[in-house]
Amino acid sequence: MKHLRATLVSGLMAAGLASAVYAAPPMPAGPAPDHGGMQGMEHGGEHRREAMARRQAALHDKLKLTGSQEAAWKTYVEAIRPPQAEGRPGRPDRAEWEKLSAPERMEKMLAMMKEREARMTTHLAAMKTFYATLSPLQQQIFNDNVGGRMHAHHGGRGRG
């Protein structure tokens, strides 16, 4: 009897899901709307800078920094500021990229990776210096609010 009930419940759930999928409105034809992803990058840089400033202001408020910590905070924020560049920094022109041979493209990709690694190393040094000025409670707040938390994305399966 238990097996029959479980089978019946599973069947009803599957039927409900199937009907919900078919009852959903169809997706509109045409280009996908721009939600701030890779499309529309000409305005994305400014949007990202504004979003970063909002997150930093919120973190600053949560940390309740003391006067002696303010200088370290300003140094940290300055160090993690993305470089100001036209277009997409670190991304080659598509037409130029397609002219390159496979080994040349790989060399360019490796050079871009090394540049990103150097920026991350600078960010890490600034973060460690600032983090050392925080109390244990402030460190926990910082840990909870600053990137690198793998479980927050993709169900904890790696990429963050």
Coordinates of C-alpha atoms in Angstrom, one line a residue:
M1 CA 0.0 0.0 0.0
K2 CA 2.9 2.4 0.9
H3 CA 4.5 1.7 -2.5
L4 CA 1.2 2.4 -4.3
R5 CA 0.7 5.7 -2.4
A6 CA 4.3 6.8 -3.2
T7 CA 3.9 6.0 -6.8
L8 CA 0.6 7.8 -7.0
V9 CA 2.0 10.9 -5.3
S10 CA 5.0 10.9 -7.6
G11 CA 2.8 10.6 -10.6
L12 CA 0.6 13.4 -9.5
M13 CA 3.6 15.6 -8.9
A14 CA 5.0 14.9 -12.3
A15 CA 1.7 15.6 -14.0
G16 CA 1.4 18.9 -12.1
L17 CA 4.9 19.9 -13.2
A18 CA 4.2 19.0 -16.8
S19 CA 1.0 21.0 -16.8
A20 CA 2.8 24.0 -15.3
V21 CA 5.4 23.9 -18.0
Y22 CA 2.8 23.7 -20.8
A23 CA 0.7 26.4 -19.2
A24 CA 3.6 28.9 -19.0
P25 CA 3.5 31.7 -21.5
P26 CA 5.8 31.3 -24.5
M27 CA 9.1 33.1 -24.6
P28 CA 9.0 36.1 -26.8
A29 CA 10.9 35.9 -30.1
G30 CA 13.7 38.2 -30.9
P31 CA 16.8 39.3 -29.0
A32 CA 17.0 38.7 -25.3
P33 CA 16.6 41.8 -23.1
D34 CA 19.7 43.3 -21.6
H35 CA 20.0 42.5 -17.9
G36 CA 23.4 44.0 -17.5
G37 CA 25.3 41.0 -18.5
M38 CA 27.8 40.9 -21.4
Q39 CA 25.3 42.6 -23.8
G40 CA 25.4 46.3 -23.7
M41 CA 28.8 46.5 -22.2
E42 CA 29.2 50.1 -23.4
H43 CA 27.2 51.2 -20.3
G44 CA 28.0 48.3 -18.1
G45 CA 31.3 49.7 -16.7
E46 CA 29.5 52.7 -15.1
H47 CA 26.8 50.4 -13.8
R48 CA 29.3 48.1 -12.2
R49 CA 31.2 51.0 -10.6
E50 CA 28.0 52.4 -9.1
A51 CA 27.0 48.9 -7.8
M52 CA 30.4 48.4 -6.3
A53 CA 30.2 51.8 -4.6
R54 CA 26.8 50.9 -3.1
R55 CA 28.2 47.6 -1.8
Q56 CA 31.2 49.3 -0.3
A57 CA 29.1 51.9 1.4
A58 CA 26.8 49.2 2.8
L59 CA 29.8 47.2 4.1
H60 CA 31.3 50.4 5.6
D61 CA 28.1 51.0 7.5
K62 CA 27.9 47.4 8.7
L63 CA 31.5 47.4 9.9
K64 CA 31.0 50.5 12.1
L65 CA 34.6 51.5 11.6
T66 CA 36.5 53.5 14.2
G67 CA 38.4 56.6 13.4
S68 CA 41.7 54.8 13.4
Q69 CA 40.3 52.2 10.9
E70 CA 39.1 54.8 8.4
A71 CA 42.5 55.3 6.8
A72 CA 43.0 51.6 6.3
W73 CA 39.5 51.4 4.8
K74 CA 40.2 54.2 2.3
T75 CA 43.5 52.5 1.3
Y76 CA 41.7 49.2 0.8
V77 CA 38.9 50.7 -1.3
E78 CA 41.4 52.6 -3.4
A79 CA 43.5 49.4 -4.0
I80 CA 40.5 47.3 -5.1
R81 CA 39.1 49.9 -7.5
P82 CA 39.0 48.5 -11.0
P83 CA 41.2 50.3 -13.6
Q84 CA 39.5 53.0 -15.6
A85 CA 39.7 52.0 -19.2
E86 CA 37.8 52.5 -22.4
G87 CA 35.6 49.6 -23.4
R88 CA 36.3 46.3 -21.8
P89 CA 39.6 46.2 -20.1
G90 CA 41.7 43.2 -20.9
R91 CA 39.5 42.1 -23.8
P92 CA 41.0 42.3 -27.3
D93 CA 39.2 43.6 -30.3
R94 CA 37.2 40.8 -31.9
A95 CA 38.5 41.5 -35.4
E96 CA 42.1 41.6 -34.2
W97 CA 41.5 38.4 -32.1
E98 CA 40.3 36.5 -35.2
K99 CA 43.4 37.4 -37.2
L100 CA 45.6 35.7 -34.6
S101 CA 46.8 32.1 -34.9
A102 CA 45.7 29.7 -32.1
P103 CA 49.1 29.9 -30.4
E104 CA 49.0 33.7 -30.6
R105 CA 45.6 33.7 -29.0
M106 CA 46.8 31.4 -26.3
E107 CA 49.7 33.7 -25.6
K108 CA 47.3 36.7 -25.3
M109 CA 45.0 34.7 -23.0
L110 CA 48.0 33.8 -20.8
A111 CA 49.1 37.5 -20.7
M112 CA 45.6 38.6 -19.7
M113 CA 45.5 35.9 -17.0
K114 CA 48.8 37.1 -15.6
E115 CA 47.5 40.7 -15.5
R116 CA 44.4 39.6 -13.6
E117 CA 46.6 37.6 -11.2
A118 CA 48.8 40.7 -10.5
R119 CA 45.6 42.7 -9.8
M120 CA 44.4 40.0 -7.5
T121 CA 47.7 39.9 -5.6
T122 CA 47.5 43.6 -5.1
H123 CA 43.9 43.3 -3.9
L124 CA 44.9 40.5 -1.5
A125 CA 47.7 42.5 0.1
A126 CA 45.4 45.5 0.6
M127 CA 42.7 43.2 2.0
K128 CA 45.1 41.6 4.5
T129 CA 46.3 45.0 5.7
F130 CA 42.8 46.2 6.2
Y131 CA 41.5 43.0 7.7
A132 CA 44.3 43.1 10.4
T133 CA 42.8 46.4 11.7
L134 CA 39.4 44.8 12.3
S135 CA 38.1 43.4 15.5
P136 CA 36.9 39.7 15.5
L137 CA 33.3 40.8 15.1
Q138 CA 34.2 43.1 12.3
Q139 CA 36.2 40.3 10.6
Q140 CA 33.1 38.1 10.7
I141 CA 31.0 40.8 9.2
F142 CA 33.7 41.3 6.5
N143 CA 33.8 37.5 5.9
D144 CA 30.1 37.4 5.5
N145 CA 29.9 40.3 3.0
V146 CA 33.0 40.1 0.8
G147 CA 33.3 37.9 -2.3
G148 CA 34.8 34.5 -2.5
R149 CA 32.1 32.6 -0.8
M150 CA 31.7 29.5 -3.0
H151 CA 28.4 28.2 -1.5
A152 CA 26.5 31.3 -2.5
H153 CA 26.5 30.4 -6.2
H154 CA 25.6 27.3 -8.1
G155 CA 24.6 25.3 -5.0
G156 CA 28.1 25.1 -3.7
R157 CA 29.5 23.3 -6.7
G158 CA 32.7 25.1 -7.3
R159 CA 32.6 28.2 -9.4
G160 CA 31.7 31.4 -7.6

